Tab-separated table of C-alpha atoms in Angstrom:
chain	number	residue	atom	x	y	z
A	14	MET	CA	60.907	-0.441	-64.706
A	15	ALA	CA	58.746	-3.511	-64.985
A	16	GLY	CA	56.453	-1.537	-67.255
A	17	ILE	CA	59.320	-0.675	-69.620
A	18	VAL	CA	60.367	-4.305	-69.691
A	19	CYS	CA	56.836	-5.400	-70.424
A	20	ARG	CA	56.436	-2.894	-73.226
A	21	THR	CA	59.663	-3.851	-74.942
A	22	ALA	CA	58.808	-7.521	-74.559
A	23	SER	CA	55.408	-6.971	-76.031
A	24	ARG	CA	56.888	-5.084	-79.007
A	25	ILE	CA	59.275	-7.855	-79.675
A	26	ILE	CA	56.562	-10.471	-79.445
A	27	SER	CA	54.146	-8.488	-81.506
A	28	SER	CA	56.746	-7.869	-84.186
A	29	GLN	CA	57.506	-11.531	-84.244
A	30	VAL	CA	53.876	-12.450	-84.376
A	31	SER	CA	53.056	-9.959	-87.056
A	32	CYS	CA	55.771	-11.417	-89.160
A	33	SER	CA	54.815	-15.012	-88.656
A	34	SER	CA	51.068	-14.950	-88.954
A	35	SER	CA	48.586	-12.864	-90.824
A	36	VAL	CA	46.169	-12.929	-87.995
A	37	VAL	CA	46.827	-9.901	-86.006
A	38	ALA	CA	45.546	-9.688	-82.507
A	39	VAL	CA	43.011	-6.898	-82.297
A	40	ARG	CA	43.311	-4.523	-79.417
A	41	HIS	CA	39.906	-4.188	-77.764
A	42	SER	CA	41.119	-1.910	-75.099
A	43	HIS	CA	44.154	0.214	-74.621
A	44	TRP	CA	44.763	-1.570	-71.365
A	45	PHE	CA	45.381	-4.827	-73.188
A	46	THR	CA	48.306	-4.119	-75.459
A	47	SER	CA	48.026	-7.494	-77.111
A	48	MET	CA	45.840	-10.537	-76.703
A	49	LEU	CA	48.817	-12.808	-76.868
A	50	SER	CA	50.996	-10.752	-74.704
A	51	LEU	CA	51.274	-10.893	-71.031
A	52	LYS	CA	48.267	-9.612	-69.292
A	53	THR	CA	49.634	-6.418	-67.965
A	54	SER	CA	46.692	-4.942	-66.166
A	55	SER	CA	47.152	-2.418	-63.445
A	56	PRO	CA	47.658	-4.958	-60.613
A	57	LEU	CA	50.654	-6.405	-62.407
A	58	ARG	CA	52.124	-3.004	-63.008
A	59	ALA	CA	52.443	-2.712	-59.292
A	60	GLU	CA	50.408	0.420	-59.124
A	61	PRO	CA	48.813	0.601	-55.755
A	62	LYS	CA	45.228	-0.657	-55.925
A	63	LYS	CA	43.024	2.388	-56.128
A	64	LYS	CA	39.934	0.494	-55.029
A	65	LYS	CA	41.273	0.081	-51.511
A	66	LYS	CA	40.622	3.694	-50.709
A	67	VAL	CA	37.303	3.941	-52.443
A	68	ASP	CA	35.790	0.766	-50.998
A	69	PRO	CA	36.078	1.527	-47.300
A	70	ARG	CA	34.650	4.948	-48.016
A	71	ARG	CA	31.804	3.404	-49.935
A	72	GLU	CA	31.168	0.929	-47.172
A	73	ILE	CA	31.161	3.675	-44.582
A	74	MET	CA	28.764	5.693	-46.713
A	75	MET	CA	26.432	2.716	-47.028
A	76	LYS	CA	26.458	2.154	-43.278
A	77	GLU	CA	25.626	5.782	-42.634
A	78	ARG	CA	22.756	5.661	-45.081
A	79	LEU	CA	21.367	2.585	-43.355
A	80	LYS	CA	21.691	4.235	-39.959
A	81	LYS	CA	19.866	7.335	-41.170
A	82	LYS	CA	17.059	5.163	-42.509
A	83	LEU	CA	16.821	3.358	-39.181
A	84	LYS	CA	16.666	6.679	-37.318
A	85	ARG	CA	13.898	7.878	-39.564
A	86	LEU	CA	11.950	4.707	-38.891
A	87	GLU	CA	12.480	5.002	-35.168
A	88	LYS	CA	11.362	8.646	-35.062
A	89	VAL	CA	7.872	7.615	-36.034
A	90	ALA	CA	5.637	7.870	-32.920
A	91	PRO	CA	5.064	4.404	-31.457
A	92	GLU	CA	1.601	2.970	-31.614
A	93	LEU	CA	-0.382	3.564	-28.459
A	94	ILE	CA	-1.033	0.534	-26.295
A	95	PRO	CA	-4.813	0.014	-26.191
A	96	ILE	CA	-6.380	0.182	-22.730
A	97	GLU	CA	-8.419	-2.959	-22.524
A	98	ASP	CA	-10.784	-1.544	-19.896
A	99	PHE	CA	-11.992	1.183	-22.218
A	100	ILE	CA	-12.968	-1.144	-25.028
A	101	THR	CA	-16.391	-2.685	-24.458
A	102	PRO	CA	-16.048	-6.361	-25.312
A	103	ALA	CA	-18.439	-7.558	-27.989
A	104	LYS	CA	-19.983	-9.981	-25.476
A	105	CYS	CA	-21.643	-7.132	-23.568
A	106	LEU	CA	-23.431	-5.812	-26.629
A	107	ASP	CA	-25.029	-9.166	-27.284
A	108	GLU	CA	-28.788	-8.877	-27.257
A	109	THR	CA	-29.487	-12.406	-26.081
A	110	ARG	CA	-28.036	-11.509	-22.705
A	111	ILE	CA	-30.522	-8.888	-21.625
A	112	ARG	CA	-32.546	-9.894	-18.607
A	113	ASP	CA	-36.276	-9.266	-18.365
A	114	ALA	CA	-36.842	-6.071	-16.442
A	115	PRO	CA	-38.485	-7.027	-13.152
A	116	LYS	CA	-41.607	-5.193	-12.066
A	117	HIS	CA	-41.674	-4.086	-8.456
A	118	SER	CA	-44.770	-3.428	-6.439
A	119	PHE	CA	-45.346	0.003	-5.010
A	120	GLU	CA	-44.409	-1.183	-1.511
A	121	GLU	CA	-41.168	-2.644	-2.783
A	122	SER	CA	-40.071	0.553	-4.491
A	123	GLU	CA	-41.091	2.556	-1.415
A	124	ARG	CA	-39.087	0.275	0.817
A	125	ARG	CA	-36.076	0.651	-1.428
A	126	ALA	CA	-36.282	4.433	-1.498
A	127	LEU	CA	-36.651	4.654	2.290
A	128	LEU	CA	-33.771	2.247	2.819
A	129	LEU	CA	-31.520	4.300	0.581
A	130	LYS	CA	-32.338	7.432	2.577
A	131	GLU	CA	-31.726	5.622	5.847
A	132	TRP	CA	-28.425	4.426	4.489
A	133	SER	CA	-27.309	7.903	3.527
A	134	ARG	CA	-28.113	9.128	7.047
A	135	TYR	CA	-26.209	6.219	8.572
A	136	LYS	CA	-23.203	6.817	6.356
A	137	TYR	CA	-23.241	10.520	7.151
A	138	SER	CA	-23.169	9.909	10.889
A	139	GLN	CA	-20.419	7.313	10.397
A	140	HIS	CA	-18.373	9.819	8.428
A	141	GLN	CA	-18.879	12.470	11.113
A	142	THR	CA	-17.656	10.157	13.862
A	143	GLU	CA	-14.643	9.176	11.751
A	144	MET	CA	-13.747	12.802	11.083
A	145	ASP	CA	-14.172	13.672	14.761
A	146	THR	CA	-11.946	10.784	15.853
A	147	ILE	CA	-9.267	11.735	13.367
A	148	ASN	CA	-9.351	15.389	14.349
A	149	GLU	CA	-9.165	14.462	18.019
A	150	ALA	CA	-6.106	12.300	17.402
A	151	LEU	CA	-4.445	15.047	15.362
A	152	GLU	CA	-5.159	17.593	18.091
A	153	ALA	CA	-3.670	15.277	20.708
A	154	GLN	CA	-0.540	14.901	18.595
A	155	ARG	CA	-0.236	18.624	18.059
A	156	GLN	CA	-0.500	19.299	21.772
A	157	ALA	CA	2.059	16.587	22.503
A	158	LEU	CA	4.477	18.207	20.073
A	159	ASP	CA	3.887	21.620	21.676
A	160	GLU	CA	4.687	20.199	25.098
A	161	LEU	CA	7.767	18.503	23.726
A	162	LYS	CA	8.925	21.792	22.264
A	163	LEU	CA	8.596	23.396	25.665
A	164	GLU	CA	10.726	20.626	27.090
A	165	SER	CA	13.644	20.564	24.703
A	166	GLU	CA	14.326	21.744	21.170
A	167	GLU	CA	16.525	18.761	20.353
A	168	LEU	CA	13.900	16.174	21.131
A	169	TYR	CA	11.320	18.228	19.277
A	170	LYS	CA	13.478	18.336	16.181
A	171	ALA	CA	14.091	14.602	16.365
A	172	ALA	CA	10.356	14.005	16.698
A	173	VAL	CA	9.466	16.228	13.769
A	174	SER	CA	12.112	14.792	11.429
A	175	PRO	CA	10.723	12.390	8.807
A	176	ASP	CA	10.988	8.655	9.390
A	177	THR	CA	12.606	6.926	6.430
A	178	ASP	CA	12.321	3.321	7.610
A	179	ILE	CA	8.572	3.070	7.766
A	180	PHE	CA	7.992	2.827	4.000
A	181	PRO	CA	7.404	0.458	2.244
A	182	PHE	CA	4.865	-0.569	4.874
A	183	GLN	CA	2.904	-3.782	4.545
A	184	HIS	CA	0.112	-5.195	6.654
A	185	GLU	CA	-2.388	-7.991	5.997
A	186	GLY	CA	-5.862	-6.601	6.444
A	187	PRO	CA	-8.750	-8.385	8.164
A	188	SER	CA	-10.237	-11.385	6.367
A	189	TYR	CA	-13.623	-13.013	6.867
A	190	THR	CA	-12.257	-15.965	8.851
A	191	PRO	CA	-9.036	-15.992	10.853
A	192	PRO	CA	-6.050	-17.785	9.327
A	193	VAL	CA	-5.867	-21.511	10.065
A	194	THR	CA	-2.658	-22.427	11.875
A	195	ASN	CA	-0.301	-24.666	9.889
A	196	TYR	CA	-2.492	-24.612	6.812
A	197	GLU	CA	-1.001	-26.058	3.629
A	198	ALA	CA	-2.633	-24.568	0.593
A	199	PRO	CA	-3.177	-27.093	-2.240
A	200	GLU	CA	-0.895	-26.727	-5.230
A	201	GLY	CA	-2.711	-25.088	-8.086
A	202	LYS	CA	-1.947	-24.416	-11.716
A	203	TYR	CA	-3.163	-21.475	-13.734
A	204	ASN	CA	-2.722	-20.252	-17.284
A	205	ASP	CA	-1.899	-16.598	-17.468
A	206	ILE	CA	-3.707	-15.189	-20.500
A	207	THR	CA	-2.989	-11.484	-20.003
A	208	ARG	CA	-2.075	-9.764	-23.236
A	209	VAL	CA	1.306	-8.082	-23.136
A	210	TYR	CA	1.867	-5.229	-25.556
A	211	THR	CA	5.300	-3.982	-26.568
A	212	GLN	CA	5.832	-0.640	-28.172
B	8	MET	CA	19.811	32.627	26.185
B	9	ALA	CA	17.264	34.002	23.822
B	10	ALA	CA	15.397	30.692	23.869
B	11	PRO	CA	14.230	30.762	27.481
B	12	PHE	CA	13.117	34.333	27.020
B	13	THR	CA	10.970	33.452	24.041
B	14	ARG	CA	9.544	30.567	25.988
B	15	VAL	CA	8.480	32.944	28.689
B	16	TYR	CA	7.075	35.474	26.294
B	17	ARG	CA	4.125	33.436	25.097
B	18	PRO	CA	2.468	32.647	28.422
B	19	LEU	CA	3.410	36.115	29.663
B	20	TRP	CA	1.477	37.708	26.818
B	21	ARG	CA	-1.578	35.689	27.760
B	22	ILE	CA	-1.230	36.772	31.376
B	23	ILE	CA	-0.868	40.403	30.367
B	24	THR	CA	-3.914	40.370	28.120
B	25	THR	CA	-6.167	38.479	30.472
B	26	THR	CA	-5.294	39.667	33.933
B	27	THR	CA	-3.339	42.887	33.901
B	28	LEU	CA	-5.831	45.188	32.295
B	29	ASN	CA	-6.820	46.478	35.702
B	30	LYS	CA	-3.411	46.294	37.349
B	31	GLY	CA	-0.965	49.138	37.254
B	32	VAL	CA	2.115	49.308	35.186
B	33	ARG	CA	4.416	48.792	38.149
B	34	ASN	CA	2.795	45.453	38.872
B	35	VAL	CA	3.249	44.238	35.352
B	36	SER	CA	6.922	45.096	35.271
B	37	SER	CA	7.549	43.382	38.600
B	38	THR	CA	5.787	40.181	37.485
B	39	ARG	CA	7.797	40.228	34.289
B	40	GLN	CA	11.047	40.427	36.230
B	41	GLN	CA	9.964	37.584	38.501
B	42	TRP	CA	9.026	35.355	35.554
B	43	SER	CA	12.247	35.885	33.696
B	44	ALA	CA	14.284	35.351	36.890
B	45	GLN	CA	12.484	32.092	37.570
B	46	ASN	CA	12.854	30.778	34.101
B	47	VAL	CA	16.501	31.635	33.841
B	48	LYS	CA	17.105	29.634	37.003
B	49	THR	CA	15.154	26.587	35.844
B	50	ALA	CA	16.599	26.693	32.333
B	51	GLY	CA	20.042	26.614	33.786
B	52	VAL	CA	19.320	23.580	35.987
B	53	ALA	CA	16.867	21.376	34.049
B	54	SER	CA	13.173	21.355	33.373
B	55	PRO	CA	11.290	20.188	36.441
B	56	TRP	CA	9.456	17.496	34.531
B	57	ALA	CA	10.934	14.025	34.208
B	58	LEU	CA	10.473	12.640	30.711
B	59	HIS	CA	9.074	9.194	30.050
B	60	GLY	CA	8.481	7.448	26.769
B	61	ALA	CA	5.534	5.065	26.449
B	62	VAL	CA	4.324	2.816	23.666
B	63	CYS	CA	0.725	2.297	22.611
B	64	LEU	CA	0.998	-1.142	21.012
B	65	GLN	CA	-2.036	-2.014	18.930
B	66	ARG	CA	-3.000	-5.390	17.574
B	67	LEU	CA	-5.096	-4.606	14.512
B	68	PRO	CA	-8.242	-6.655	13.792
B	69	VAL	CA	-7.689	-10.061	12.215
B	70	VAL	CA	-11.289	-10.669	11.174
B	71	SER	CA	-13.834	-8.314	9.647
B	72	GLN	CA	-16.536	-6.856	11.844
B	73	ASP	CA	-20.081	-8.175	11.844
B	74	ARG	CA	-22.566	-6.137	9.894
B	75	SER	CA	-25.102	-3.993	11.687
B	76	PRO	CA	-28.777	-4.641	10.726
B	77	ILE	CA	-29.001	-1.681	8.378
B	78	GLU	CA	-25.761	-2.707	6.710
B	79	ASP	CA	-27.184	-6.182	6.202
B	80	GLU	CA	-30.365	-4.852	4.640
B	81	PHE	CA	-28.476	-2.504	2.401
B	82	MET	CA	-26.146	-5.264	1.275
B	83	GLU	CA	-29.150	-7.382	0.277
B	84	LEU	CA	-30.667	-4.484	-1.596
B	85	MET	CA	-27.422	-3.813	-3.453
B	86	HIS	CA	-27.076	-7.442	-4.463
B	87	GLN	CA	-30.637	-7.465	-5.805
B	88	MET	CA	-30.220	-4.242	-7.717
B	89	GLU	CA	-26.935	-5.338	-9.235
B	90	LEU	CA	-28.463	-8.599	-10.323
B	91	GLU	CA	-31.400	-6.860	-11.957
B	92	ARG	CA	-29.253	-4.409	-13.848
B	93	SER	CA	-26.687	-6.913	-15.058
B	94	LEU	CA	-26.484	-8.935	-18.239
B	95	LEU	CA	-26.658	-12.715	-18.282
B	96	SER	CA	-23.286	-14.331	-17.785
B	97	ASP	CA	-21.930	-17.295	-19.753
B	98	HIS	CA	-22.753	-19.673	-16.939
B	99	GLU	CA	-26.345	-18.453	-16.728
B	100	LEU	CA	-26.805	-18.697	-20.476
B	101	ARG	CA	-25.604	-22.259	-20.295
B	102	LEU	CA	-28.051	-23.016	-17.502
B	103	LEU	CA	-30.904	-21.619	-19.592
B	104	GLU	CA	-29.864	-23.601	-22.648
B	105	ASP	CA	-29.637	-26.790	-20.634
B	106	ALA	CA	-33.040	-26.188	-19.125
B	107	ALA	CA	-34.510	-25.528	-22.573
B	108	ARG	CA	-32.897	-28.644	-23.967
B	109	MET	CA	-34.177	-30.781	-21.119
B	110	SER	CA	-37.709	-29.501	-21.576
B	111	ARG	CA	-37.490	-30.099	-25.334
B	112	LYS	CA	-36.243	-33.632	-24.759
B	113	GLN	CA	-39.021	-34.416	-22.377
B	114	GLU	CA	-41.680	-33.011	-24.675
B	115	GLU	CA	-40.471	-34.441	-27.935
B	116	GLU	CA	-38.653	-37.549	-26.740
B	117	SER	CA	-36.639	-37.437	-29.895
B	118	ASP	CA	-33.276	-38.986	-30.405
B	119	GLU	CA	-30.791	-36.250	-30.035
B	120	GLU	CA	-27.867	-38.437	-29.305
B	121	GLU	CA	-25.555	-36.484	-31.543
B	122	GLU	CA	-25.739	-33.601	-29.178
B	123	ASP	CA	-24.804	-35.718	-26.222
B	124	TYR	CA	-21.533	-36.732	-27.688
B	125	ARG	CA	-20.228	-33.210	-27.947
B	126	ASP	CA	-17.578	-32.585	-25.332
B	127	LYS	CA	-19.160	-29.750	-23.480
B	128	ASP	CA	-22.395	-31.589	-22.801
B	129	ILE	CA	-20.914	-34.276	-20.620
B	130	PHE	CA	-21.421	-31.971	-17.652
B	131	THR	CA	-24.433	-29.734	-17.559
B	132	ALA	CA	-24.028	-26.397	-15.904
B	133	GLN	CA	-26.021	-27.621	-12.929
B	134	ASP	CA	-23.634	-30.515	-12.476
B	135	LEU	CA	-20.721	-28.131	-12.476
B	136	GLU	CA	-22.384	-26.080	-9.760
B	137	ASP	CA	-22.843	-29.172	-7.625
B	138	ILE	CA	-19.232	-30.187	-8.103
B	139	TRP	CA	-18.097	-26.763	-6.988
B	140	GLU	CA	-20.281	-26.866	-3.894
B	141	GLN	CA	-18.843	-30.212	-2.927
B	142	LYS	CA	-15.344	-28.872	-3.240
B	143	LEU	CA	-16.192	-25.892	-1.056
B	144	LYS	CA	-17.556	-28.127	1.673
B	145	GLN	CA	-14.280	-29.968	1.840
B	146	TYR	CA	-12.543	-26.864	3.189
B	147	GLN	CA	-13.149	-26.079	6.850
B	148	PRO	CA	-12.376	-22.482	7.682
B	149	ALA	CA	-11.408	-21.436	11.204
B	150	GLN	CA	-14.116	-20.014	13.403
B	151	ARG	CA	-14.764	-16.319	13.239
B	152	SER	CA	-15.573	-15.612	16.840
B	153	GLN	CA	-14.469	-17.768	19.677
B	154	GLY	CA	-17.437	-17.129	21.886
B	155	VAL	CA	-17.623	-14.553	24.617
B	156	ASP	CA	-14.217	-14.169	26.167
B	157	GLU	CA	-13.218	-17.776	26.045
B	158	LYS	CA	-9.689	-16.581	26.249
B	159	GLY	CA	-8.587	-14.481	29.155
B	160	VAL	CA	-7.821	-10.825	28.976
B	161	SER	CA	-4.129	-11.523	28.608
B	162	SER	CA	-4.370	-13.414	25.331
B	163	SER	CA	-3.900	-11.543	22.099
B	164	GLU	CA	-6.263	-13.901	20.290
B	165	ARG	CA	-9.385	-12.482	21.880
B	166	CYS	CA	-11.829	-10.212	20.033
B	167	LEU	CA	-10.413	-10.819	16.591
B	168	ALA	CA	-12.745	-8.280	15.036
B	169	GLU	CA	-11.412	-5.335	16.999
B	170	SER	CA	-8.110	-3.675	17.657
B	171	LEU	CA	-6.538	-4.324	21.061
B	172	ILE	CA	-4.110	-2.261	23.149
B	173	LEU	CA	-1.440	-3.738	25.384
B	174	LEU	CA	-1.594	-2.714	29.050
B	175	VAL	CA	0.915	-3.464	31.741
B	176	LYS	CA	0.545	-3.439	35.507
B	177	LYS	CA	3.309	-1.394	37.060
B	178	ASP	CA	4.319	-0.031	40.440
B	179	VAL	CA	4.047	3.715	40.450
B	180	GLY	CA	5.022	5.112	43.793
B	181	SER	CA	3.158	3.041	46.298
B	182	GLN	CA	0.346	1.825	44.048
B	183	LYS	CA	0.060	-0.822	41.367
B	184	LEU	CA	-1.514	0.716	38.317
B	185	TRP	CA	-2.451	-0.466	34.859
B	186	LEU	CA	-0.541	1.650	32.334
B	187	LEU	CA	0.699	1.619	28.795
B	188	PRO	CA	4.262	0.324	28.955
B	189	GLN	CA	6.554	3.244	29.760
B	190	ILE	CA	10.128	3.844	30.808
B	191	GLN	CA	12.225	6.842	31.819
B	192	TRP	CA	14.077	8.809	29.204
B	193	GLN	CA	17.873	8.768	29.268
B	194	THR	CA	20.018	11.535	27.843
B	195	GLY	CA	21.365	10.861	24.401
B	196	GLU	CA	18.389	9.084	22.934
B	197	THR	CA	15.315	10.310	21.154
B	198	LEU	CA	11.918	9.724	22.708
B	199	ARG	CA	11.065	7.178	20.038
B	200	GLN	CA	14.079	5.132	21.118
B	201	THR	CA	12.822	5.391	24.686
B	202	ALA	CA	9.491	3.983	23.588
B	203	GLU	CA	11.229	1.130	21.754
B	204	ARG	CA	13.239	0.425	24.876
B	205	ALA	CA	10.050	0.440	26.904
B	206	LEU	CA	8.655	-2.289	24.675
B	207	ALA	CA	11.868	-4.302	24.693
B	208	SER	CA	12.228	-4.107	28.441
B	209	LEU	CA	9.009	-6.021	29.036
B	210	PRO	CA	9.514	-9.677	29.940
B	211	VAL	CA	7.846	-10.713	26.678
B	212	GLY	CA	9.235	-7.728	24.826
B	213	ALA	CA	11.495	-9.819	22.642
B	214	ASP	CA	8.535	-11.752	21.215
B	215	LEU	CA	6.478	-8.738	20.286
B	216	LYS	CA	7.535	-7.433	16.904
B	217	ALA	CA	6.229	-3.931	16.450
B	218	THR	CA	6.372	-1.306	13.709
B	219	PHE	CA	6.539	2.194	15.142
B	220	LEU	CA	4.537	4.718	13.181
B	221	GLY	CA	6.819	7.718	12.800
B	222	ASN	CA	9.073	9.732	15.048
B	223	ALA	CA	6.436	12.020	16.512
B	224	PRO	CA	4.524	11.235	19.712
B	225	CYS	CA	0.792	10.788	19.372
B	226	GLY	CA	-0.182	12.053	22.810
B	227	PHE	CA	1.140	13.013	26.191
B	228	TYR	CA	0.133	12.860	29.821
B	229	LYS	CA	1.554	15.022	32.517
B	230	TYR	CA	1.211	14.360	36.204
B	231	LYS	CA	2.680	15.864	39.340
B	232	TYR	CA	4.323	13.772	41.978
B	233	PRO	CA	2.617	13.775	45.374
B	234	LYS	CA	3.940	16.452	47.685
B	235	ASP	CA	6.208	14.256	49.739
B	236	ILE	CA	8.161	13.020	46.719
B	237	GLN	CA	8.440	16.412	45.053
B	238	LYS	CA	12.020	17.563	45.354
B	239	GLU	CA	13.620	20.696	44.050
B	240	GLY	CA	13.807	20.314	40.354
B	241	SER	CA	11.268	17.553	39.867
B	242	VAL	CA	7.697	18.621	39.948
B	243	GLY	CA	6.267	15.683	38.105
B	244	ALA	CA	6.602	13.644	34.968
B	245	LYS	CA	5.539	13.966	31.373
B	246	VAL	CA	4.808	10.795	29.483
B	247	PHE	CA	4.895	10.879	25.669
B	248	PHE	CA	3.036	8.100	23.885
B	249	PHE	CA	4.164	6.556	20.601
B	250	LYS	CA	1.971	4.425	18.404
B	251	ALA	CA	3.107	1.028	17.219
B	252	LEU	CA	1.409	-1.784	15.345
B	253	LEU	CA	1.967	-5.403	16.284
B	254	SER	CA	3.469	-7.113	13.271
B	255	GLY	CA	4.131	-10.601	14.578
B	256	HIS	CA	4.404	-12.561	17.760
B	257	LYS	CA	4.765	-16.124	18.903
B	258	HIS	CA	1.397	-16.471	20.632
B	259	LEU	CA	2.972	-17.210	23.979
B	260	PRO	CA	0.515	-16.781	26.834
B	261	LEU	CA	1.230	-13.710	28.904
B	262	GLU	CA	0.944	-13.496	32.654
B	263	LYS	CA	-2.630	-12.777	33.548
B	264	ASN	CA	-1.995	-10.315	36.296
B	265	SER	CA	0.541	-8.135	34.647
B	266	PHE	CA	-0.470	-7.988	30.966
B	267	ALA	CA	-3.763	-7.324	29.267
B	268	TRP	CA	-4.936	-6.888	25.706
B	269	VAL	CA	-7.836	-4.523	25.946
B	270	LYS	CA	-10.436	-3.037	23.606
B	271	LYS	CA	-11.107	0.678	23.668
B	272	ASP	CA	-14.418	0.212	25.533
B	273	GLU	CA	-12.753	-1.837	28.234
B	274	LEU	CA	-10.024	0.709	28.896
B	275	GLN	CA	-12.123	2.429	31.551
B	276	ASP	CA	-12.048	-0.721	33.693
B	277	PHE	CA	-8.292	-0.637	33.800
B	278	LEU	CA	-7.015	2.930	33.651
B	279	LYS	CA	-7.330	5.853	36.015
B	280	PRO	CA	-9.822	8.514	34.825
B	281	GLU	CA	-7.330	11.335	34.176
B	282	TYR	CA	-4.924	9.043	32.381
B	283	LEU	CA	-7.788	7.502	30.442
B	284	LYS	CA	-8.979	10.896	29.284
B	285	GLN	CA	-5.676	11.627	27.588
B	286	VAL	CA	-5.142	8.139	26.238
B	287	ARG	CA	-8.574	7.826	24.665
B	288	ARG	CA	-7.921	10.790	22.417
B	289	PHE	CA	-5.417	9.041	20.194
B	290	ILE	CA	-6.736	5.473	20.280
B	291	MET	CA	-8.993	5.125	17.289
B	292	ALA	CA	-11.474	2.290	17.395
B	293	LEU	CA	-13.490	2.760	14.225
């Protein structure tokens, strides 16, 4: 309806204009019926804006493309974190740090060899006594459990069931000197220079 | 009812194999009937052994042990060998440089003042070592060993380098004996709970915080009551020991005559020989 009105109005105006002036407005595009006429582009004709449907789709498409690119980037295997212990620091390969090799007398090397042999014998006997003690304790426990089984099945089952409260178990081991009672350790400050790697 | 029969079966098999090879068949069948009759009767009533739960409370060593002579020698040797095979450290390099610089200075007597004004040369490495020694001397550590038995047997601070066991003096029948703390089992509790009760029922039980190591007993001791006390249905008692580690206590002095913290070697002065034989098996003093 509005379109019909516009068209008739434009015809009237154009006819008037063409009569009055020799300069005729040139039509550069079929959408613009006349340069001097009302701008009757599609928004004014009250056609629903076509771009509204296309744009959200385009935006959604763009987002999906970005997401796919991100996924492709993420699928690349992450760089392995270097294990610092396995890399010999350059300091250790420095030649200025090599000590002079000491020369030992014959007696000294003999003494060392004999001491090492003595030590291996000592350690062997220590290991044997440890193993014997442990086996003895295990045997005592096994016999105790056998006796308990003879006594009552219930108590045996309760004894053999695993103990969940014992772990995590913590105990301070022996130190060189006993702890000083009411000792206040001095406040210290340290700079933590460990390297933290993120994948 | 199958359970008592299976219980009988094992010892019966041993008896059959060891002793009845020469006996006749009739004998074997009669003994079998007697055994099963006996066991059915006792299973119905109760086992003739009274159950007790005991706790073997151990205070682990607080201080490291002294080295034996061979360990000392070997430690020296290891230190020497490690030193020989190592590279020079930063500190040692600095010491060598300083020494070289000092000797150069003394020989040449040249003006090397520019070097002195560099920051790191205010302290030589030797000076740093002296400073560190001074700082170490300011700290007084506690003494390792408190002399030979300065503290009595009832203190838990004695013999810091070894693990100690708690012993309690108790009336058993007519005698007073040194035992690991024990108490009679009551129906409805597990033996581990009996052992925990045994520890808690001591006069200082509330102070001794212990961690029990697992639900299973570590050893047992079985003894028969003397003839006059033996009634029908109670032949003797079985004591099951549970291990526990002392985790914290308030260092209150215990009564000398009723409590003792004892090393493994000293156990023989306190315990009866039969009891000792069983107890020694699971106490590890390495």
